[in-house]
GROMACS .gro file of N, CA and C in nm:
model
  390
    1UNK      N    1   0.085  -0.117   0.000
    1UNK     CA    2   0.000   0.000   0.000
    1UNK      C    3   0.089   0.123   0.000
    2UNK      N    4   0.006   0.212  -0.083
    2UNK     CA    5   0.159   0.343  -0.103
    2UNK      C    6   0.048   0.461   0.015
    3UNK      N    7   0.162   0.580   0.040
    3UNK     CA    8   0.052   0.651   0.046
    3UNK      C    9  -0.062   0.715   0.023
    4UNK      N   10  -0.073   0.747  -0.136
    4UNK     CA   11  -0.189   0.778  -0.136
    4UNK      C   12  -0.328   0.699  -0.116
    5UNK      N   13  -0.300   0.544  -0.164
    5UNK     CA   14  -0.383   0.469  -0.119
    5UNK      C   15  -0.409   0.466   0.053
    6UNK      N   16  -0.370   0.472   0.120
    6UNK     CA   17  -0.353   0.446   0.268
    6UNK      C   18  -0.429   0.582   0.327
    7UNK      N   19  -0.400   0.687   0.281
    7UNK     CA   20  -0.481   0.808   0.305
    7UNK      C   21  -0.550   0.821   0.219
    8UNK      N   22  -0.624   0.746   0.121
    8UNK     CA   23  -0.768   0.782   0.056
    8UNK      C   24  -0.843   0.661   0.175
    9UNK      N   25  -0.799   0.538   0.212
    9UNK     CA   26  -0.868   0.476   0.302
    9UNK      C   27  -0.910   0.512   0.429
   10UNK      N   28  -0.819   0.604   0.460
   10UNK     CA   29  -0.862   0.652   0.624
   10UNK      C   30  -0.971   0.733   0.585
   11UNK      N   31  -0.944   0.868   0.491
   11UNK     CA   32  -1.099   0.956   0.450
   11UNK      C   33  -1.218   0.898   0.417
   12UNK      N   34  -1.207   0.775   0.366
   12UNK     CA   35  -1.322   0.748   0.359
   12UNK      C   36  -1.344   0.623   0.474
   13UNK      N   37  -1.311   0.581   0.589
   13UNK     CA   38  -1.319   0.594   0.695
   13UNK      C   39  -1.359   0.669   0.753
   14UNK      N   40  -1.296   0.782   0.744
   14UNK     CA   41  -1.350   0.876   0.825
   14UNK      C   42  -1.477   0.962   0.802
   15UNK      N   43  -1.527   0.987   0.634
   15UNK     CA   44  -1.666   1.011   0.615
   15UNK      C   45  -1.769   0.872   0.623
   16UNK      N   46  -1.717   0.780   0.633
   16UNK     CA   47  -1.815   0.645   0.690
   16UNK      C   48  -1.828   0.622   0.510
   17UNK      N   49  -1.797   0.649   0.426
   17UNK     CA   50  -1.797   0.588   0.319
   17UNK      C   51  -1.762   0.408   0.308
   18UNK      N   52  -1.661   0.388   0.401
   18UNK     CA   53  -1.566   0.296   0.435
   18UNK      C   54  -1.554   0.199   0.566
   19UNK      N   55  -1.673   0.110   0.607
   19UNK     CA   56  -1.705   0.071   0.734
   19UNK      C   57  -1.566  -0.033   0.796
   20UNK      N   58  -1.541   0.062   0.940
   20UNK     CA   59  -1.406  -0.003   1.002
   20UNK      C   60  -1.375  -0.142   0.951
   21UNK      N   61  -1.445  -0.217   0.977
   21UNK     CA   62  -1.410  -0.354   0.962
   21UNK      C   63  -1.349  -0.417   0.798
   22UNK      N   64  -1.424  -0.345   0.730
   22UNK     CA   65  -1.356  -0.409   0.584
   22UNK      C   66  -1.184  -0.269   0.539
   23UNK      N   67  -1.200  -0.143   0.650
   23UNK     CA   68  -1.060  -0.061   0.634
   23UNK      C   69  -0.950  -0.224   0.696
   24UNK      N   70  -1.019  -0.293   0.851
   24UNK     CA   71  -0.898  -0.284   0.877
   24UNK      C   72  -0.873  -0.459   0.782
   25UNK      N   73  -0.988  -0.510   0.726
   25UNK     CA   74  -0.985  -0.636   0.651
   25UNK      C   75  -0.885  -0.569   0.531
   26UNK      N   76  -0.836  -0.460   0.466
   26UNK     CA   77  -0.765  -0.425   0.403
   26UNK      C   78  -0.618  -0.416   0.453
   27UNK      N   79  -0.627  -0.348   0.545
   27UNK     CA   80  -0.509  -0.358   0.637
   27UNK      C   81  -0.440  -0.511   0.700
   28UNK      N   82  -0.497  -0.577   0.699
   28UNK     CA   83  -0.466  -0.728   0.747
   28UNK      C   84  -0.372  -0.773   0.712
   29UNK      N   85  -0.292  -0.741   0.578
   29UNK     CA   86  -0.207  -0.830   0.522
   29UNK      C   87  -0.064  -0.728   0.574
   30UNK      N   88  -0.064  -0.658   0.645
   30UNK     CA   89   0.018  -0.560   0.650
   30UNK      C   90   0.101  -0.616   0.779
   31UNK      N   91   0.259  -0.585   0.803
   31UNK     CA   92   0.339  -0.508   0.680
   31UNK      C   93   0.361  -0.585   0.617
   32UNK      N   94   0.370  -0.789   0.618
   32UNK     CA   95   0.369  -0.862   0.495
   32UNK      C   96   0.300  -0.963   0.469
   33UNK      N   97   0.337  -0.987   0.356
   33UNK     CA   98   0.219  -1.090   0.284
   33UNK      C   99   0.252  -1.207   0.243
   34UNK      N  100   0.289  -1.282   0.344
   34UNK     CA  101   0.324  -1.441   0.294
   34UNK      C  102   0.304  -1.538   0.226
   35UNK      N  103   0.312  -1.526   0.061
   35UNK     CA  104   0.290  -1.608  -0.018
   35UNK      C  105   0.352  -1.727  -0.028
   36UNK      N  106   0.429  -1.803   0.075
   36UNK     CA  107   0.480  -1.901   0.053
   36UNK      C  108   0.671  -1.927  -0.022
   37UNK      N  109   0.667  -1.830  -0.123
   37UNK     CA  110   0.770  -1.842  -0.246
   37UNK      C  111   0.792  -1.709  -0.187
   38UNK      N  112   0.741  -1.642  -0.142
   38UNK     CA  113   0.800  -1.448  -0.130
   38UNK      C  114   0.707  -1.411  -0.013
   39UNK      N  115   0.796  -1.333   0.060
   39UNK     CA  116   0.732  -1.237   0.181
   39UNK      C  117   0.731  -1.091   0.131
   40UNK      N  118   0.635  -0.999   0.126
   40UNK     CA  119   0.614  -0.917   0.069
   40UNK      C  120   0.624  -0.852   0.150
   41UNK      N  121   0.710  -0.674   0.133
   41UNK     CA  122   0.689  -0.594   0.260
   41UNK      C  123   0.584  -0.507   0.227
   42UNK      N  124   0.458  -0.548   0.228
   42UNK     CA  125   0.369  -0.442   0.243
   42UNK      C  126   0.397  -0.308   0.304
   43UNK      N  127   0.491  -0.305   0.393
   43UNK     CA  128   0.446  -0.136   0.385
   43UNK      C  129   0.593  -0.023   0.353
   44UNK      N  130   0.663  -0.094   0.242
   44UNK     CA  131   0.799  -0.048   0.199
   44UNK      C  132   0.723   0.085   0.184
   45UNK      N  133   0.615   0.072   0.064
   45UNK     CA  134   0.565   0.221   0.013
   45UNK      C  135   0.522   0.323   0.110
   46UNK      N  136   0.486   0.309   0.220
   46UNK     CA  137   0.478   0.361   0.309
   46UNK      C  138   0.544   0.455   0.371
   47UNK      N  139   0.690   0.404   0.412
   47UNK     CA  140   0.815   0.373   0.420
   47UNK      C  141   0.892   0.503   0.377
   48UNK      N  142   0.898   0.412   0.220
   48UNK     CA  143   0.980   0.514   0.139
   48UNK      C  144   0.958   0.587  -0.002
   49UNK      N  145   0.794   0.558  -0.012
   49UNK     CA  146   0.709   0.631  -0.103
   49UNK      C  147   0.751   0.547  -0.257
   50UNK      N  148   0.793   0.441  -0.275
   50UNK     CA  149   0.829   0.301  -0.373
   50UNK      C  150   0.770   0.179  -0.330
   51UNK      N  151   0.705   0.115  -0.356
   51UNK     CA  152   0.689  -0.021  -0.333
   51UNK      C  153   0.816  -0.061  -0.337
   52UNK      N  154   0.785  -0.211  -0.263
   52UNK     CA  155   0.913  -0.304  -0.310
   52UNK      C  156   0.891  -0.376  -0.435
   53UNK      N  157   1.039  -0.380  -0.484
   53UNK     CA  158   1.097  -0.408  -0.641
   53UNK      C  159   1.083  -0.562  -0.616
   54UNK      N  160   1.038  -0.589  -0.711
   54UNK     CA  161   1.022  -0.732  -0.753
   54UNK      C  162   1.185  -0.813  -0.818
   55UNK      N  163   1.238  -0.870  -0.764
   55UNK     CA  164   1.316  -0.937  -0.834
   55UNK      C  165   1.315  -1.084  -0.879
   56UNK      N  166   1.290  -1.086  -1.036
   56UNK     CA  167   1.250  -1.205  -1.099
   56UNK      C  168   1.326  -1.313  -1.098
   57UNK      N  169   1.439  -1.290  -1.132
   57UNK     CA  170   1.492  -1.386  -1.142
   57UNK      C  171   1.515  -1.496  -1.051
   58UNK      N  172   1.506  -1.654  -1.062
   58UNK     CA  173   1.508  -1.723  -0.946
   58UNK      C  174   1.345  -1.784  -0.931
   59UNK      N  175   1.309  -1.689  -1.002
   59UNK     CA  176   1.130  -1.715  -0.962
   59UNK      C  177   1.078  -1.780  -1.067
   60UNK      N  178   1.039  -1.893  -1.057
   60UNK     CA  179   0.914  -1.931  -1.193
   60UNK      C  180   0.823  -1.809  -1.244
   61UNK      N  181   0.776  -1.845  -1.350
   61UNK     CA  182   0.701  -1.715  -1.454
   61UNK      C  183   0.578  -1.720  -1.363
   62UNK      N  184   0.511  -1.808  -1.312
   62UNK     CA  185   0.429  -1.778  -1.225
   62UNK      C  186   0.427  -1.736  -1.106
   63UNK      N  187   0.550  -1.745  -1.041
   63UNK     CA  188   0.575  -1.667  -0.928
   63UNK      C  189   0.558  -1.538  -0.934
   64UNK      N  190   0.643  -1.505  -1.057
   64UNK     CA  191   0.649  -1.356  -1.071
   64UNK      C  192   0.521  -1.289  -1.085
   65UNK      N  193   0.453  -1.321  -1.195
   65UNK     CA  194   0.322  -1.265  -1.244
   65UNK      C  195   0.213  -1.277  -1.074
   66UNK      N  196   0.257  -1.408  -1.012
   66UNK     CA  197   0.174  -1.374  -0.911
   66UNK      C  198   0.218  -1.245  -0.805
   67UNK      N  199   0.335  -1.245  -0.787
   67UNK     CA  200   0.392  -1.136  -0.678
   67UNK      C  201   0.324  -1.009  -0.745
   68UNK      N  202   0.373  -1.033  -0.894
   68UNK     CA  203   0.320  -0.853  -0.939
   68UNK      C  204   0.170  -0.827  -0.926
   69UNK      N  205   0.093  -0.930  -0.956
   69UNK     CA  206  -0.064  -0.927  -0.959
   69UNK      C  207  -0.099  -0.870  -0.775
   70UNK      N  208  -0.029  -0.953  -0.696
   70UNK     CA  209  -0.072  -0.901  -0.550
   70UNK      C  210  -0.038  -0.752  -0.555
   71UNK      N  211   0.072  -0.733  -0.568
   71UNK     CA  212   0.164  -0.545  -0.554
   71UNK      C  213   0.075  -0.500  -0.603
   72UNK      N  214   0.016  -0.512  -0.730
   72UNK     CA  215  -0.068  -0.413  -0.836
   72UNK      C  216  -0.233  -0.383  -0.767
   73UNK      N  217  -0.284  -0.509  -0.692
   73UNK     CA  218  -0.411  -0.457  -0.610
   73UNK      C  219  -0.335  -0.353  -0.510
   74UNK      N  220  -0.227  -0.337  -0.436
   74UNK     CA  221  -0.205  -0.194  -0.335
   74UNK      C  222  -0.119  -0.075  -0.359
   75UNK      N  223  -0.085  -0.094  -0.509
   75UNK     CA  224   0.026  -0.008  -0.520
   75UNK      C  225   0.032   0.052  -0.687
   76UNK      N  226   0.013   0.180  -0.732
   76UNK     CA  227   0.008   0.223  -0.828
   76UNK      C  228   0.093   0.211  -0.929
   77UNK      N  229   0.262   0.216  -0.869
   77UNK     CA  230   0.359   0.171  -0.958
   77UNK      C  231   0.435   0.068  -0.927
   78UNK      N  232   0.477  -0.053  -0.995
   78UNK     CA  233   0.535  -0.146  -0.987
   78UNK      C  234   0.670  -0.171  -1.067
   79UNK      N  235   0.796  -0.207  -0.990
   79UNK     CA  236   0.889  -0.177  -1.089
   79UNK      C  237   0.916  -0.391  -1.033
   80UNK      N  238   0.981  -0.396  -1.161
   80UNK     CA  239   0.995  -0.573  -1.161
   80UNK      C  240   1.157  -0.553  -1.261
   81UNK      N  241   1.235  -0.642  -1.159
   81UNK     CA  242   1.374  -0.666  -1.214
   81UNK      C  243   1.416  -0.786  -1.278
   82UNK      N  244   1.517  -0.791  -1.312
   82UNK     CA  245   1.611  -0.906  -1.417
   82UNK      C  246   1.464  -1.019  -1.492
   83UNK      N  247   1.412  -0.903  -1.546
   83UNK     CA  248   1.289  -1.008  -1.621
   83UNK      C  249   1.293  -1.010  -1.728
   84UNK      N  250   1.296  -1.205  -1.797
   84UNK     CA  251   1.325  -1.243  -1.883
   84UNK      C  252   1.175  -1.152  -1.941
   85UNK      N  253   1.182  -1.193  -2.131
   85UNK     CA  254   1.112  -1.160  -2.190
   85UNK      C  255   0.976  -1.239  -2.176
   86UNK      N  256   0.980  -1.387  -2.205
   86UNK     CA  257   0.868  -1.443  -2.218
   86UNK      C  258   0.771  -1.457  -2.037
   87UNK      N  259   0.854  -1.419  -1.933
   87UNK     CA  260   0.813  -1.411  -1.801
   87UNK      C  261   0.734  -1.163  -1.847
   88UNK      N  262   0.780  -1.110  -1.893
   88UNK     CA  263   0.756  -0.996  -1.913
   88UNK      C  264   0.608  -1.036  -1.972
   89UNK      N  265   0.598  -1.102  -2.095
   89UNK     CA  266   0.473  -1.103  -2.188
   89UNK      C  267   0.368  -1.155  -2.128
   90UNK      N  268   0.385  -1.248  -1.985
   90UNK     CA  269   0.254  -1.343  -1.911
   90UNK      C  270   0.260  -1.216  -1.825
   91UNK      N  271   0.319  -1.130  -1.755
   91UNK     CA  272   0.321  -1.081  -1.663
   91UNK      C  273   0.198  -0.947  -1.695
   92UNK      N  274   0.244  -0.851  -1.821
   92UNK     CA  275   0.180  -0.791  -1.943
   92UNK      C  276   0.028  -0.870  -1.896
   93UNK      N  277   0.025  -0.979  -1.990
   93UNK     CA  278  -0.085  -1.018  -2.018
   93UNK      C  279  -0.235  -1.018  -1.870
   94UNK      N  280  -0.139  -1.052  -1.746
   94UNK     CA  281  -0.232  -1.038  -1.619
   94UNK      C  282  -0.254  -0.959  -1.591
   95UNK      N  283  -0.173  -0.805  -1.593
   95UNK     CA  284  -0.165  -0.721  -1.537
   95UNK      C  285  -0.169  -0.603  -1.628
   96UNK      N  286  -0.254  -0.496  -1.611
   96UNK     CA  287  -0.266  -0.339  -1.690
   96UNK      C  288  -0.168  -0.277  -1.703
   97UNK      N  289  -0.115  -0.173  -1.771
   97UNK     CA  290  -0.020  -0.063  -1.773
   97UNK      C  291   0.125  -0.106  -1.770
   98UNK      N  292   0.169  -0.238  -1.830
   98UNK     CA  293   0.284  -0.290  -1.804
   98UNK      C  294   0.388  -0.228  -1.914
   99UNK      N  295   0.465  -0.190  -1.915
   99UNK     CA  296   0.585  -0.136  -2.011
   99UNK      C  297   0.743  -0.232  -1.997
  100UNK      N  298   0.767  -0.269  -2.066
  100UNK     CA  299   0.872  -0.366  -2.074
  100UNK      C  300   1.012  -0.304  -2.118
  101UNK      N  301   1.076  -0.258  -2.057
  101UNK     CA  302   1.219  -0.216  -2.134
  101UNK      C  303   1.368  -0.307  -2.095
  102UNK      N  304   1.355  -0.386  -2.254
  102UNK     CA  305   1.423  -0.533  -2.276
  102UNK      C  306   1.573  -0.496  -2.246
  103UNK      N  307   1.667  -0.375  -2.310
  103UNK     CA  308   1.772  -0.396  -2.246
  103UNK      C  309   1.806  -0.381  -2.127
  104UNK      N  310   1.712  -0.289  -2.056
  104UNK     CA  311   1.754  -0.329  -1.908
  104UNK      C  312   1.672  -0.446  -1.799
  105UNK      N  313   1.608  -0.539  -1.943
  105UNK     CA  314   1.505  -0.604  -1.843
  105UNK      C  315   1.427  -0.540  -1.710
  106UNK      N  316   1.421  -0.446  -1.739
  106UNK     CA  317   1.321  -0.399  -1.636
  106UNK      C  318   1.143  -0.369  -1.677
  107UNK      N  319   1.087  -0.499  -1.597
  107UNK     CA  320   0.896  -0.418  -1.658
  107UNK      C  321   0.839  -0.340  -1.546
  108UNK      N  322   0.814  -0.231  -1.571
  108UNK     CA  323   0.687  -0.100  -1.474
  108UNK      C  324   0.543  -0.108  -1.529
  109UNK      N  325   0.490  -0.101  -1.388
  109UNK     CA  326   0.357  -0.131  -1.411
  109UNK      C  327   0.332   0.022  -1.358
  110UNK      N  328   0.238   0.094  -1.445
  110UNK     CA  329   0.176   0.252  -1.465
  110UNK      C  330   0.300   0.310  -1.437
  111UNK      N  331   0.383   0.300  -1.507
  111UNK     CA  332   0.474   0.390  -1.554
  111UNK      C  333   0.516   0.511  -1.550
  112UNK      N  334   0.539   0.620  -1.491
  112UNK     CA  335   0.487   0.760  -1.457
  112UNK      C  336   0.664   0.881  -1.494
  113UNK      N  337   0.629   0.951  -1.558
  113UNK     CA  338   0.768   1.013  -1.597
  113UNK      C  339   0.753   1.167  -1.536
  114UNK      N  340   0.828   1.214  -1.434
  114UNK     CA  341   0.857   1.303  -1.354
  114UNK      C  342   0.957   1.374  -1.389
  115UNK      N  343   0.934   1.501  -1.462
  115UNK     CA  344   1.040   1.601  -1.506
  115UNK      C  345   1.103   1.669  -1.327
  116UNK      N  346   1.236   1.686  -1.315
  116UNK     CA  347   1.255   1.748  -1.211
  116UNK      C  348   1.292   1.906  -1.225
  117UNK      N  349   1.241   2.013  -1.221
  117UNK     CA  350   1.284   2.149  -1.234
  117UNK      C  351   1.437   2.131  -1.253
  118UNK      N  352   1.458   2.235  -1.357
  118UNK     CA  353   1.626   2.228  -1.410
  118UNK      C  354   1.694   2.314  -1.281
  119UNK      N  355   1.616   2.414  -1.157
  119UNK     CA  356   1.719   2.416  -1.097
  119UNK      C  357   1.771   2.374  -0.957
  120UNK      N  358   1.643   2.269  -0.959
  120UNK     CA  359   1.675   2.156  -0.855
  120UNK      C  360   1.726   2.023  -0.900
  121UNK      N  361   1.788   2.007  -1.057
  121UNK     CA  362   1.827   1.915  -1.109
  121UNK      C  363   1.942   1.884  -1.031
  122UNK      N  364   1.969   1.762  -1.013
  122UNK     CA  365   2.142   1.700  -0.940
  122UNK      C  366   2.142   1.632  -1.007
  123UNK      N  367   2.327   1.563  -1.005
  123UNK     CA  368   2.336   1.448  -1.075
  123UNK      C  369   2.352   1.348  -0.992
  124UNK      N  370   2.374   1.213  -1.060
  124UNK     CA  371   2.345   1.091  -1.027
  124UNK      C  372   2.416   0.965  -1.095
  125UNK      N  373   2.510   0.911  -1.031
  125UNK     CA  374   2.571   0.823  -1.100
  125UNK      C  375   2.521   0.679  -1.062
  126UNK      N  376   2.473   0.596  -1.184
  126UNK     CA  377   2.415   0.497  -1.117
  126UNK      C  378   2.507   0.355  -1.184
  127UNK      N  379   2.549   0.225  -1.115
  127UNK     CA  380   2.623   0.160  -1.169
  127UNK      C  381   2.562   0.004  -1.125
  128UNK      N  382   2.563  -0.081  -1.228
  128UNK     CA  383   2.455  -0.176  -1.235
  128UNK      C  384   2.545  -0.292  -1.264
  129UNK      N  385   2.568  -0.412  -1.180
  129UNK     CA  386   2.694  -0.545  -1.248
  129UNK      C  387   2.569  -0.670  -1.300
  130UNK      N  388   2.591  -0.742  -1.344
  130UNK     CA  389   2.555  -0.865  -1.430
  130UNK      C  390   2.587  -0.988  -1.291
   0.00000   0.00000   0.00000
């Protein structure tokens, strides 16, 4: 759950839109979600305003697609690592808004591109091993 989800649930809690018992039946799985194959930290986004990153590799194609399918009911953006192609295309196929970018194997789910003002721009060196 990211923040904005987490504070649209309390408001409508709090206008009774949202009866306690099914807020905190939402809340239940929190902070993780024990699927057996992966412990999920439900409340990374919370945290540090990112979900936690999916890392594929290691995982059957159904593992993955399942981890991302859970993230995607609480969390708007989903970033998924070292993912093969044909694990990318089932993953796609379960899940909405998936964008696949093959040389860095990385797939994002709702995708979102954030210009930063040029004069709060910094730099950033980022370095990635195999």
């Amino acid at each position: 759950m990211d923040n904005e989800r987490f504070k649209i649930l309390l408001e409508n809690v709090k206008s009774g839109h949202t009866p306690v018992d099914e807020a905190l039946n939402s809340l239940r799985s929190l902070p993780y979600d024990d699927m057996g194959y992966a412990k999920l930290d439900m409340h990374h986004g919370i945290r540090t305003g990112f979900p936690e990153v999916v890392f594929c590799q290691g995982k059957t194609c159904g593992q993955s697609v399942e981890i991302v399918k859970r993230l995607a009911g609480l969390h708007s953006t989903i970033l998924a690592t070292r993912v093969a192609p044909d694990v990318a295309e089932k993953i796609a196929e379960a899940v909405a808004g998936c964008t696949y970018h093959s040389d860095a194997r990385i797939l994002v789910v709702n995708e979102k591109v954030r210009l930063i003002p040029q004069a709060s721009r910094a730099r950033c060196l980022l370095f990635a091993a195999m």
